[in-house]
XYZ file of C-alpha atoms in Angstrom:
457
model
C -27.031 124.808 61.202
C -30.428 122.863 61.483
C -33.662 124.440 61.755
C -34.741 123.046 65.456
C -31.133 124.020 66.948
C -32.129 123.967 70.083
C -34.306 120.938 70.210
C -31.256 118.953 68.585
C -28.365 120.449 70.068
C -29.213 121.005 73.660
C -27.899 118.548 76.208
C -29.705 119.489 79.335
C -33.556 119.264 79.900
C -34.396 121.571 82.576
C -37.876 120.798 82.082
C -40.809 121.250 80.026
C -39.728 122.618 76.551
C -43.183 122.392 75.235
C -46.407 122.661 77.492
C -49.696 122.636 75.463
C -53.065 122.742 77.447
C -52.182 120.030 80.134
C -49.677 118.079 78.696
C -45.791 118.967 78.962
C -42.687 117.203 77.105
C -38.981 118.050 78.076
C -36.591 118.302 75.004
C -35.405 114.513 75.489
C -39.134 113.430 75.480
C -39.983 115.537 72.526
C -37.053 114.927 70.361
C -37.473 111.047 71.133
C -41.205 111.103 70.202
C -40.735 112.871 67.013
C -37.292 110.765 66.227
C -40.093 107.964 66.384
C -42.220 109.837 63.965
C -39.295 110.691 61.509
C -38.839 107.113 60.918
C -42.323 106.228 60.251
C -42.331 109.003 57.678
C -38.751 108.726 56.314
C -38.907 109.032 52.673
C -42.475 109.965 51.922
C -43.270 113.038 49.324
C -45.403 115.215 51.662
C -47.249 114.216 55.315
C -50.582 116.165 56.107
C -51.523 116.469 59.706
C -54.532 117.855 61.003
C -52.987 120.968 63.173
C -54.887 120.514 66.297
C -53.464 122.501 69.395
C -52.120 119.190 70.522
C -48.761 117.766 71.657
C -49.251 114.997 69.431
C -49.515 117.343 66.662
C -46.410 119.337 67.314
C -44.709 116.129 67.748
C -45.753 114.930 64.360
C -44.982 118.200 62.805
C -41.138 118.193 64.316
C -40.767 114.408 63.187
C -41.536 115.436 60.031
C -39.131 118.055 59.504
C -36.510 115.562 61.364
C -36.999 113.454 58.563
C -36.823 116.336 55.785
C -40.140 115.640 54.683
C -42.693 118.595 53.969
C -45.372 119.027 56.252
C -48.867 119.967 55.060
C -50.745 121.483 57.882
C -54.635 120.946 57.692
C -56.630 123.505 59.647
C -58.931 121.373 61.899
C -62.094 123.586 61.036
C -61.680 123.131 56.990
C -64.758 121.760 55.660
C -64.768 118.792 53.185
C -64.272 120.482 49.972
C -61.426 122.698 51.593
C -59.994 119.597 52.927
C -60.034 117.672 50.257
C -58.205 120.488 47.895
C -55.513 121.055 50.382
C -54.662 117.219 50.587
C -54.577 116.904 46.699
C -52.986 120.041 45.872
C -50.214 119.355 48.460
C -49.421 116.113 47.043
C -49.323 114.551 50.591
C -49.128 110.636 50.220
C -49.487 110.143 54.107
C -52.080 111.499 56.125
C -50.719 111.555 59.612
C -53.416 111.266 62.678
C -52.140 112.849 65.829
C -54.204 110.451 67.756
C -51.989 107.679 66.642
C -48.723 109.543 67.860
C -47.173 107.556 71.229
C -45.491 110.350 72.967
C -43.508 107.973 75.114
C -42.013 106.358 71.838
C -38.237 106.484 71.130
C -37.004 106.666 67.875
C -34.184 104.695 66.619
C -33.222 106.262 63.654
C -30.671 108.733 62.383
C -31.834 111.127 60.161
C -29.378 113.593 58.204
C -30.327 117.246 58.470
C -32.166 118.186 55.512
C -30.573 121.020 53.209
C -31.587 124.529 53.742
C -33.466 124.503 50.476
C -35.339 121.546 51.247
C -39.234 122.236 51.745
C -39.799 122.176 55.636
C -43.857 123.339 55.339
C -46.628 123.939 52.621
C -49.067 126.190 53.989
C -52.126 127.542 52.500
C -53.497 130.825 51.544
C -56.976 132.107 53.114
C -58.696 131.435 49.834
C -60.491 134.769 49.685
C -59.642 135.134 46.171
C -60.368 131.677 45.104
C -59.479 128.141 46.320
C -56.554 128.265 48.682
C -53.123 128.450 47.136
C -49.986 126.230 48.430
C -46.707 128.065 49.569
C -43.848 126.229 49.994
C -41.436 127.514 52.803
C -37.974 126.210 53.100
C -36.015 125.198 56.032
C -33.612 128.195 55.431
C -36.434 130.612 55.054
C -37.983 129.779 58.063
C -34.487 130.048 59.818
C -33.841 133.397 58.467
C -36.818 134.966 59.547
C -36.468 133.628 62.932
C -32.974 134.348 63.212
C -34.222 138.247 62.377
C -36.769 138.147 64.945
C -34.874 136.953 67.767
C -32.282 140.132 66.880
C -35.654 142.462 66.714
C -37.266 141.100 69.956
C -34.317 140.045 71.793
C -35.892 136.429 71.963
C -33.618 134.412 74.175
C -33.738 130.891 75.756
C -34.356 132.722 79.088
C -38.125 133.600 77.569
C -41.302 131.575 78.098
C -43.522 132.331 74.951
C -47.227 132.128 75.673
C -50.007 132.058 72.922
C -52.652 130.016 72.091
C -52.949 130.584 68.440
C -53.764 128.007 65.847
C -50.835 126.068 64.263
C -51.303 125.958 60.879
C -50.439 129.379 60.088
C -47.223 131.605 59.905
C -47.995 133.156 63.393
C -49.037 130.072 65.484
C -46.710 127.733 63.916
C -43.442 129.111 62.363
C -43.256 132.109 65.241
C -44.998 130.180 67.939
C -43.935 126.365 67.866
C -41.101 126.430 65.189
C -39.428 129.745 66.729
C -38.981 128.135 70.479
C -37.504 124.965 69.243
C -34.812 127.046 67.687
C -34.383 129.781 69.995
C -34.642 127.548 72.957
C -37.105 129.503 74.731
C -40.210 127.534 76.479
C -43.473 127.221 75.194
C -46.745 127.330 76.525
C -49.681 127.127 74.608
C -53.066 127.708 76.148
C -55.080 125.690 73.507
C -57.324 128.941 73.021
C -56.366 132.506 73.067
C -58.264 133.414 76.420
C -57.442 136.585 78.235
C -57.657 134.278 81.752
C -55.304 131.566 80.326
C -52.735 134.132 79.042
C -53.301 135.749 82.627
C -52.467 131.919 84.376
C -49.614 131.675 82.107
C -48.024 135.178 83.320
C -48.414 134.182 86.968
C -48.037 130.370 87.013
C -45.624 129.498 84.000
C -43.761 133.141 83.987
C -44.578 134.063 81.008
C -42.349 136.580 79.385
C -43.295 136.955 75.626
C -47.083 136.843 74.470
C -48.120 136.360 71.064
C -51.561 137.847 70.010
C -53.807 139.121 66.937
C -55.996 142.219 67.538
C -59.087 140.358 68.791
C -57.043 138.709 71.745
C -55.468 142.278 72.779
C -58.989 143.616 72.277
C -60.250 141.051 74.700
C -57.296 141.469 77.130
C -58.016 145.224 77.308
C -61.436 144.555 78.426
C -60.488 142.324 81.330
C -59.053 144.274 84.013
C -57.654 141.283 85.951
C -56.035 139.452 83.008
C -54.662 142.467 81.640
C -53.101 143.583 85.255
C -51.201 140.187 85.477
C -49.470 140.906 82.041
C -47.587 143.683 83.751
C -45.228 140.734 84.433
C -44.756 139.909 80.671
C -41.184 141.515 79.214
C -42.912 141.416 75.344
C -46.330 141.700 74.057
C -46.699 140.951 70.040
C -49.578 141.523 67.791
C -49.915 140.348 64.347
C -51.797 139.113 61.394
C -53.984 142.283 61.312
C -53.628 145.920 62.236
C -54.128 146.864 65.747
C -56.415 149.410 66.122
C -54.968 152.630 67.929
C -57.468 152.397 71.206
C -56.817 149.060 71.807
C -53.128 149.770 71.727
C -53.430 152.628 74.282
C -55.828 150.328 76.623
C -53.442 147.651 76.318
C -50.588 149.934 77.050
C -52.699 151.462 80.019
C -53.581 148.182 81.807
C -50.338 146.268 81.301
C -48.023 148.510 81.086
C -46.321 147.578 77.717
C -46.735 149.408 74.128
C -47.264 146.352 72.022
C -44.922 145.484 69.433
C -46.295 144.917 65.687
C -45.068 143.139 62.964
C -46.216 142.439 59.461
C -45.783 139.464 57.158
C -47.795 137.112 55.056
C -47.693 133.596 54.445
C -45.570 133.862 50.982
C -43.019 136.293 53.240
C -42.823 135.125 56.624
C -42.256 138.176 58.682
C -40.786 140.890 57.168
C -41.592 144.398 58.805
C -41.449 144.841 62.781
C -40.986 147.495 65.727
C -38.281 146.608 67.991
C -38.260 145.714 71.341
C -35.315 148.205 72.444
C -36.584 150.645 70.175
C -40.295 152.823 70.248
C -43.549 151.600 69.028
C -46.113 153.662 67.019
C -49.809 152.888 67.336
C -50.927 152.255 63.765
C -47.690 151.277 62.437
C -45.568 148.320 62.345
C -42.215 149.259 62.185
C -39.023 148.799 59.751
C -37.881 145.986 57.471
C -35.751 142.910 59.359
C -32.609 142.350 58.614
C -32.285 141.429 54.956
C -35.352 142.794 54.069
C -36.245 145.515 51.480
C -39.099 147.109 50.600
C -40.690 149.440 48.288
C -43.856 151.534 47.080
C -45.486 151.506 43.607
C -48.199 152.788 42.047
C -50.926 151.225 39.557
C -48.293 151.233 36.907
C -45.578 149.958 39.115
C -43.991 153.244 39.283
C -42.073 154.140 42.515
C -43.625 156.376 45.095
C -41.894 158.405 47.414
C -41.469 157.064 51.038
C -43.181 160.335 52.730
C -45.677 158.903 54.830
C -48.074 159.957 52.624
C -48.023 158.537 49.074
C -50.510 154.876 49.252
C -49.150 152.095 47.173
C -48.788 148.575 46.942
C -45.731 146.877 49.201
C -43.473 144.668 47.471
C -40.973 142.980 49.097
C -37.977 141.337 48.473
C -35.517 138.997 51.072
C -34.048 135.520 52.242
C -37.912 134.613 54.067
C -39.567 135.112 50.313
C -41.146 131.768 49.036
C -40.342 130.796 45.130
C -43.308 130.505 43.905
C -47.215 128.786 44.391
C -47.163 125.113 44.432
C -48.466 123.983 40.506
C -49.731 128.051 39.925
C -47.561 129.220 36.984
C -50.342 131.505 36.475
C -50.724 132.910 40.045
C -46.546 132.921 39.965
C -46.386 135.306 36.965
C -48.716 138.019 38.430
C -46.899 137.346 42.241
C -43.639 138.755 41.260
C -42.235 141.692 39.309
C -39.814 141.181 36.327
C -36.834 142.119 38.951
C -37.950 139.718 41.093
C -39.863 141.515 44.536
C -42.905 140.011 45.611
C -45.990 141.641 45.230
C -47.791 141.821 48.411
C -51.495 142.666 47.142
C -51.152 144.776 50.530
C -51.384 148.941 50.077
C -48.928 150.684 52.742
C -47.029 153.947 53.130
C -43.699 154.360 54.408
C -42.432 157.261 56.278
C -38.898 159.000 55.494
C -37.423 156.785 58.675
C -38.736 153.775 57.159
C -41.765 153.241 59.262
C -44.473 151.314 57.555
C -47.884 152.050 57.899
C -50.123 148.963 56.539
C -53.227 150.070 55.058
C -54.850 146.829 54.144
C -55.346 144.526 50.933
C -55.361 146.450 47.629
C -58.570 144.677 46.801
C -60.486 145.723 49.656
C -58.712 148.234 51.848
C -57.843 150.709 48.660
C -61.038 152.753 47.976
C -60.801 155.179 44.914
C -63.528 157.026 45.271
C -64.153 160.582 43.632
C -60.603 160.678 42.004
C -58.916 160.047 45.813
C -57.345 157.099 46.839
C -58.294 156.231 50.592
C -57.051 153.922 53.055
C -59.989 151.812 54.937
C -57.465 151.759 58.015
C -57.404 155.223 58.593
C -61.099 155.501 58.585
C -61.311 152.320 60.886
C -59.424 153.832 63.230
C -61.276 156.768 63.654
C -64.501 154.888 64.389
C -62.854 153.069 66.636
C -62.341 156.226 68.653
C -65.915 157.205 69.124
C -67.828 156.162 72.294
C -70.026 152.985 71.651
C -67.808 151.675 69.146
C -66.655 148.076 69.523
C -65.875 147.044 66.246
C -65.541 148.450 62.729
C -64.800 147.654 59.007
C -64.938 149.988 56.039
C -64.983 148.987 52.289
C -65.847 150.618 48.880
C -68.611 149.373 47.393
C -69.451 150.034 43.411
C -71.079 153.543 42.731
C -71.875 154.935 39.386
C -70.749 158.789 40.242
C -67.997 158.259 42.766
C -66.455 155.153 41.206
C -66.738 153.544 45.030
C -68.556 154.944 48.046
C -67.377 154.468 51.581
C -69.331 152.024 53.575
C -68.751 151.608 57.446
C -69.943 148.467 58.897
C -70.276 149.149 62.654
C -70.558 146.801 66.058
C -71.794 149.039 68.921
C -74.624 150.556 71.098
C -76.401 153.231 71.401
C -75.602 154.501 67.899
C -76.975 156.158 64.623
C -75.911 156.740 61.103
C -75.230 160.747 60.975
C -73.364 160.925 64.360
C -71.069 158.194 63.047
C -70.981 159.928 59.582
C -70.399 163.261 60.932
C -67.609 162.366 63.392
C -65.183 160.603 60.770
C -65.868 164.049 58.797
C -64.726 166.256 61.543
C -61.775 163.739 62.219
C -60.594 163.305 58.445
C -60.722 165.038 55.174
C -64.612 165.192 54.372
C -64.107 163.313 51.297
C -63.323 160.307 53.367
C -66.776 160.215 55.513
C -68.643 156.712 55.225
C -71.719 157.928 52.713
C -73.179 154.593 54.423
C -73.211 153.400 57.922
C -74.280 149.246 58.550
C -74.886 148.310 62.175
C -73.868 144.715 62.904
C -74.032 141.977 65.774
C -70.572 141.181 64.849
C -68.206 141.393 62.001
C -67.290 138.176 59.851
C -63.766 136.891 61.007
C -61.593 134.119 59.789
C -59.465 131.669 62.346
C -56.747 134.336 62.811
C -59.336 137.102 63.776
C -58.942 138.923 60.381
C -62.413 140.415 59.218
C -63.369 139.116 55.789
C -64.229 141.816 54.279
C -65.508 139.971 50.921
C -68.389 139.129 53.223
C -69.487 142.827 53.756
C -70.644 145.291 50.840
């Protein structure tokens, strides 16, 4: 079955299939213009395209997929060095400027469906531990991932998906653009993920399914009018970073919805999620999707119990997991276990009923202090529940005595360090209290709203 099933097989054209900002495209128009792009790029090794939130960009990406040509989305805010690396490493022999794409064009070529194992996208990791690594993602992996999410979220052609996320990552591109074109739901992209734009789409476009990162939902929770408008929605989905429990609670209070959380990576797509027809637990991301298996291991690779307490590295196996980094045999050797499981580099706990809590990255969110293994996320949740705290990030820094000492970086008003430390000590074990509190005007974040902890400490 072709990846973009709804686009290529839908006969009727009821209206806008895709609306990005003020520009709307029906399925017939999008297919015709994308086919013209496919005619243009057919035979290319790979095509790079600046992934701006624009109808022409989406048309260009779709055209490449129809032609079976791998797409290398380039973040529009990438610097010269990062951009040059992506273009060189991704092997693109053609750079497609969205400004040259004609939305009124009609292609004449006939392009066979790409093989399932054909590379669809070459996405790039965030590069927090070196130069960004290329992640080839196949048509089959994307199809499997989107189909499992349709099952988990009751995602149907009757939905109108609304989001304003960047379209060069899994969340905004794979889920947020290719998902509607596979499942037949309308897409309304607000260009920027502003609460007021989400509210407008809920009212004017009958938005039913909304995607956002925690920063988006935090801002929605601070905007009463916008949050109230989202009561019209069917489902709110949060991802790309843990949703703080206080934000979860405030969103539920104002919108009437308990957000669905999910977990995934560029290398694996989405692997774990709560369900539309099931419970949602603040601080937990759900259970494995169809076909996905997960396990926890300790530093030596030995299995850990799924008891909700043991903290270990999360490893995954399933149809959405990639086959290896582009041209990086060194990275591939350490990324997979001898029995073929992907080492996510994330630390987690798994409850006896299969529910997962993502503690964070092993490199920054698992703190080893005084002989204890401590998850930064647990402390961050407690900090965010303290009056006056707007944002919080916790890291471990080298310490001659403890190995690592806990440092909390806090954004807020009317706070001093000792009451913050005492608050954590009262709520959690004393050994989990911060030894130091640093107050900042804001936390450093990347394009997806994730805190860049490498810039802290």
